[in-house]
PDB file of C-alpha atoms in Angstrom:
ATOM      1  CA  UNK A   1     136.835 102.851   2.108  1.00 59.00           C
ATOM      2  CA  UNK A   2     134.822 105.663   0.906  1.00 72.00           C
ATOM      3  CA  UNK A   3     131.545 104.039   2.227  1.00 72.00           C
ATOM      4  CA  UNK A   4     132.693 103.643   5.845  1.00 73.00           C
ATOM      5  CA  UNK A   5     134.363 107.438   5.807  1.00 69.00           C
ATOM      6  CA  UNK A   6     131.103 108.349   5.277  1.00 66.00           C
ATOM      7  CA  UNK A   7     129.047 106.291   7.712  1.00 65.00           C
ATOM      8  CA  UNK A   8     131.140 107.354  10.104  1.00 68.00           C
ATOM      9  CA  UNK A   9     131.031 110.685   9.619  1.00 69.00           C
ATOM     10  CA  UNK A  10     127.114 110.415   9.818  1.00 66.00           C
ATOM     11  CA  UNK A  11     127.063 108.781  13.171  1.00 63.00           C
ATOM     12  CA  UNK A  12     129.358 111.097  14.759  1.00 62.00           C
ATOM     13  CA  UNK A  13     126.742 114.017  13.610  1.00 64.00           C
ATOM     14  CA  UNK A  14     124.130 112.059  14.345  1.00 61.00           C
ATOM     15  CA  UNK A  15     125.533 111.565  17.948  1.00 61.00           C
ATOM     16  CA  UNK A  16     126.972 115.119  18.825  1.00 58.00           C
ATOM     17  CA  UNK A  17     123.803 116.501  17.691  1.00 62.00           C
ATOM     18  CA  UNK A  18     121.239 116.878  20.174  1.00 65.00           C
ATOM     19  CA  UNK A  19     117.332 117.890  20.091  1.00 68.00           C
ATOM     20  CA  UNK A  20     116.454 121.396  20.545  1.00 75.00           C
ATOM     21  CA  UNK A  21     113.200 122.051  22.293  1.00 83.00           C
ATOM     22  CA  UNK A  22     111.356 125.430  21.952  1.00 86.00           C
ATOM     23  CA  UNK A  23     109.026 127.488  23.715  1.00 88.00           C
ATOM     24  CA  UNK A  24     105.147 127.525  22.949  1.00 91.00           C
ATOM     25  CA  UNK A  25     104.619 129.727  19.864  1.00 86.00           C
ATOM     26  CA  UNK A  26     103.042 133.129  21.088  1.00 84.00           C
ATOM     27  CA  UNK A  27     100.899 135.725  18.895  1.00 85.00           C
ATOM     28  CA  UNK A  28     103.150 139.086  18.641  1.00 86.00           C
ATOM     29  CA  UNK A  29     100.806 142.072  19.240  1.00 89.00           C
ATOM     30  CA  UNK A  30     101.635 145.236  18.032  1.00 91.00           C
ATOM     31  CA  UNK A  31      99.740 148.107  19.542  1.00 91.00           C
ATOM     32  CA  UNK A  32      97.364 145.864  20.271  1.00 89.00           C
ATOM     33  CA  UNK A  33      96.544 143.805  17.382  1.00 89.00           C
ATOM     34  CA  UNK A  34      98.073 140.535  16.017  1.00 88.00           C
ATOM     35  CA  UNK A  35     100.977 141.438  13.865  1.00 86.00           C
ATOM     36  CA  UNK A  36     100.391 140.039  10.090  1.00 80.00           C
ATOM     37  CA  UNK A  37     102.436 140.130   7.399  1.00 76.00           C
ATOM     38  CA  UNK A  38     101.396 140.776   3.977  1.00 71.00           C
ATOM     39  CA  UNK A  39     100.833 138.157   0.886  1.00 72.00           C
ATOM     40  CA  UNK A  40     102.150 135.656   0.220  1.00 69.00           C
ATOM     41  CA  UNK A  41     103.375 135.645   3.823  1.00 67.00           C
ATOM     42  CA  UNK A  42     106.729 134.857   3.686  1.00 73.00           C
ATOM     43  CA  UNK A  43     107.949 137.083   6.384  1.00 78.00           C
ATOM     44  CA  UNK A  44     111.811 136.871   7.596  1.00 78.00           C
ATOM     45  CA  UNK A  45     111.646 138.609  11.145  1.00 87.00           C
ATOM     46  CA  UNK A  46     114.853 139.750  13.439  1.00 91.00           C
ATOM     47  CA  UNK A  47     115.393 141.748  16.227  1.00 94.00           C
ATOM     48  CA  UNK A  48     117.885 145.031  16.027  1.00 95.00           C
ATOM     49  CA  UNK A  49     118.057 148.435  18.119  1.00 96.00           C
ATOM     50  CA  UNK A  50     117.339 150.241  15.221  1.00 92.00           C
ATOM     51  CA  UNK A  51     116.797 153.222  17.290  1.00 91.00           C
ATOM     52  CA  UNK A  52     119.629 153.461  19.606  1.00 95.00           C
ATOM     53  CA  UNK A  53     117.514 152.875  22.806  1.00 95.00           C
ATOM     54  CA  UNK A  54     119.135 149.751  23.964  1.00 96.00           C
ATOM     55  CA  UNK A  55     115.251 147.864  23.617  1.00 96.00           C
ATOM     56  CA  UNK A  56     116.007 145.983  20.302  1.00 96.00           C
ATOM     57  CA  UNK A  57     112.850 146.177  17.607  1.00 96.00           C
ATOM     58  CA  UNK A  58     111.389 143.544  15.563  1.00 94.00           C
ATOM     59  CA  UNK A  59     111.713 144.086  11.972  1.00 93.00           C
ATOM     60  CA  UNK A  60     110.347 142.047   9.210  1.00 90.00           C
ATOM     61  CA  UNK A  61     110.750 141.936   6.270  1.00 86.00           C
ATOM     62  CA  UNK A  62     108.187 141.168   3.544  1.00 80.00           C
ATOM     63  CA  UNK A  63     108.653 139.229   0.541  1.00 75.00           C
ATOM     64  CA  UNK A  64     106.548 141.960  -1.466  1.00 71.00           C
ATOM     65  CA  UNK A  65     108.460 144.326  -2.903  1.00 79.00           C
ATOM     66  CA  UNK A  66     110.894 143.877  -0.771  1.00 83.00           C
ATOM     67  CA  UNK A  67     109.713 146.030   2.532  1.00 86.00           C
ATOM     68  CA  UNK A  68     110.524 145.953   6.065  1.00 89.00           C
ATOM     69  CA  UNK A  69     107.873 146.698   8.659  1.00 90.00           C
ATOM     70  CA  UNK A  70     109.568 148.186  12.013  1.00 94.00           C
ATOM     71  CA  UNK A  71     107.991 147.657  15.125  1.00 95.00           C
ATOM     72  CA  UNK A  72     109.630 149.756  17.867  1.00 96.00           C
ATOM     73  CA  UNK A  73     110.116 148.242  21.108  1.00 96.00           C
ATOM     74  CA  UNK A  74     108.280 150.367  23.856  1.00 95.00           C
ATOM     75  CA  UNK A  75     109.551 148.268  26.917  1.00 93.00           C
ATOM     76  CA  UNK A  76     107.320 146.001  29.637  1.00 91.00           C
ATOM     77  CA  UNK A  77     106.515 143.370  25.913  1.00 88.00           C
ATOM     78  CA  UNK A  78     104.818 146.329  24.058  1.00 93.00           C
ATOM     79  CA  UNK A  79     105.573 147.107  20.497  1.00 94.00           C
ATOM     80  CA  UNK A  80     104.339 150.375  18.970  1.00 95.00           C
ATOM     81  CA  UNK A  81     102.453 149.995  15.382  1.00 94.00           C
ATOM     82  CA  UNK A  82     104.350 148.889  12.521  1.00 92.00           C
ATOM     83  CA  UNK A  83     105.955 151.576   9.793  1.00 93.00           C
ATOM     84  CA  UNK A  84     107.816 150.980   6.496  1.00 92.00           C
ATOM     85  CA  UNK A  85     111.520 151.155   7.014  1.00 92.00           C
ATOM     86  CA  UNK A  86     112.816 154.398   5.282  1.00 92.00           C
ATOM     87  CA  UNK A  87     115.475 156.066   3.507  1.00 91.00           C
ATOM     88  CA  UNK A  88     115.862 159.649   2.914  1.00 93.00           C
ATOM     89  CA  UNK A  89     112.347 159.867   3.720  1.00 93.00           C
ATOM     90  CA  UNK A  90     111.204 157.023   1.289  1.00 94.00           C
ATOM     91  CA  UNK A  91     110.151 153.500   2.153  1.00 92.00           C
ATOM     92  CA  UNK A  92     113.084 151.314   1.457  1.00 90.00           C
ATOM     93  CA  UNK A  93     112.864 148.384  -0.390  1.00 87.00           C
ATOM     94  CA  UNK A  94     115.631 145.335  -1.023  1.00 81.00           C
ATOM     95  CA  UNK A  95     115.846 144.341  -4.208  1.00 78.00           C
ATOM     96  CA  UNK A  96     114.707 141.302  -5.753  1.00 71.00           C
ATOM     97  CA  UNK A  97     117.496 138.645  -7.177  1.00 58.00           C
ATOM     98  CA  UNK A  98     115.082 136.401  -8.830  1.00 52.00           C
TER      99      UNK A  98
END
C-alpha cells in the first residue's frame, strides 16, 4: 500500500510541475563596473527599497563576515557604487551560526 501512496504522489508532482524557463544571464554594472562579490563568492542578492524612493536596491550579502553591499537604484538600469550596509554609523554584519 505504502509503495503505490507514494508513486502516486510522485507522478502527480511530477505532472503539476512544469519547466520554468529564464532569461539570458546579464552582468550587473554598478557605476560602471561589473559588480563582484568578495571570496569565497557566495553572494545571496535581493532587491528592497531600502531608501524609501519607491526604486528598490540590490543588496547582497557576502558570506565574509557577514556584510551586505547596497547598491542604490538610480533609475533608467543604473546602480550607484556599492557601500557596506550600516548601523549607527558602523558596517553591519549578520552573524555567523556555524
Amino acid at each position: 500500500m505504502k509503495p503505490l501512496l507514494v508513486a502516486t504522489i510522485l507522478l502527480v508532482s511530477a505532472i503539476a510541475v512544469r519547466a520554468v524557463e529564464f532569461d539570458k544571464p546579464v552582468r550587473l554594472e554598478a557605476a560602471g563596473a561589473a559588480i563582484r562579490v568578495e571570496s569565497p563568492g557566495y553572494a545571496a542578492p535581493c532587491w528592497a527599497d531600502i531608501d524609501g524612493d519607491g526604486k528598490k536596491d540590490l543588496l547582497v550579502g557576502q558570506f565574509n563576515m557577514g556584510k551586505i553591499r547596497v547598491f542604490k537604484n538610480l533609475g533608467d538600469g543604473k546602480l550607484a557604487a556599492g557601500e557596506w550596509l550600516k548601523a549607527d554609523g558602523e558596517v553591519a554584519q549578520v552573524p555567523g551560526v556555524w
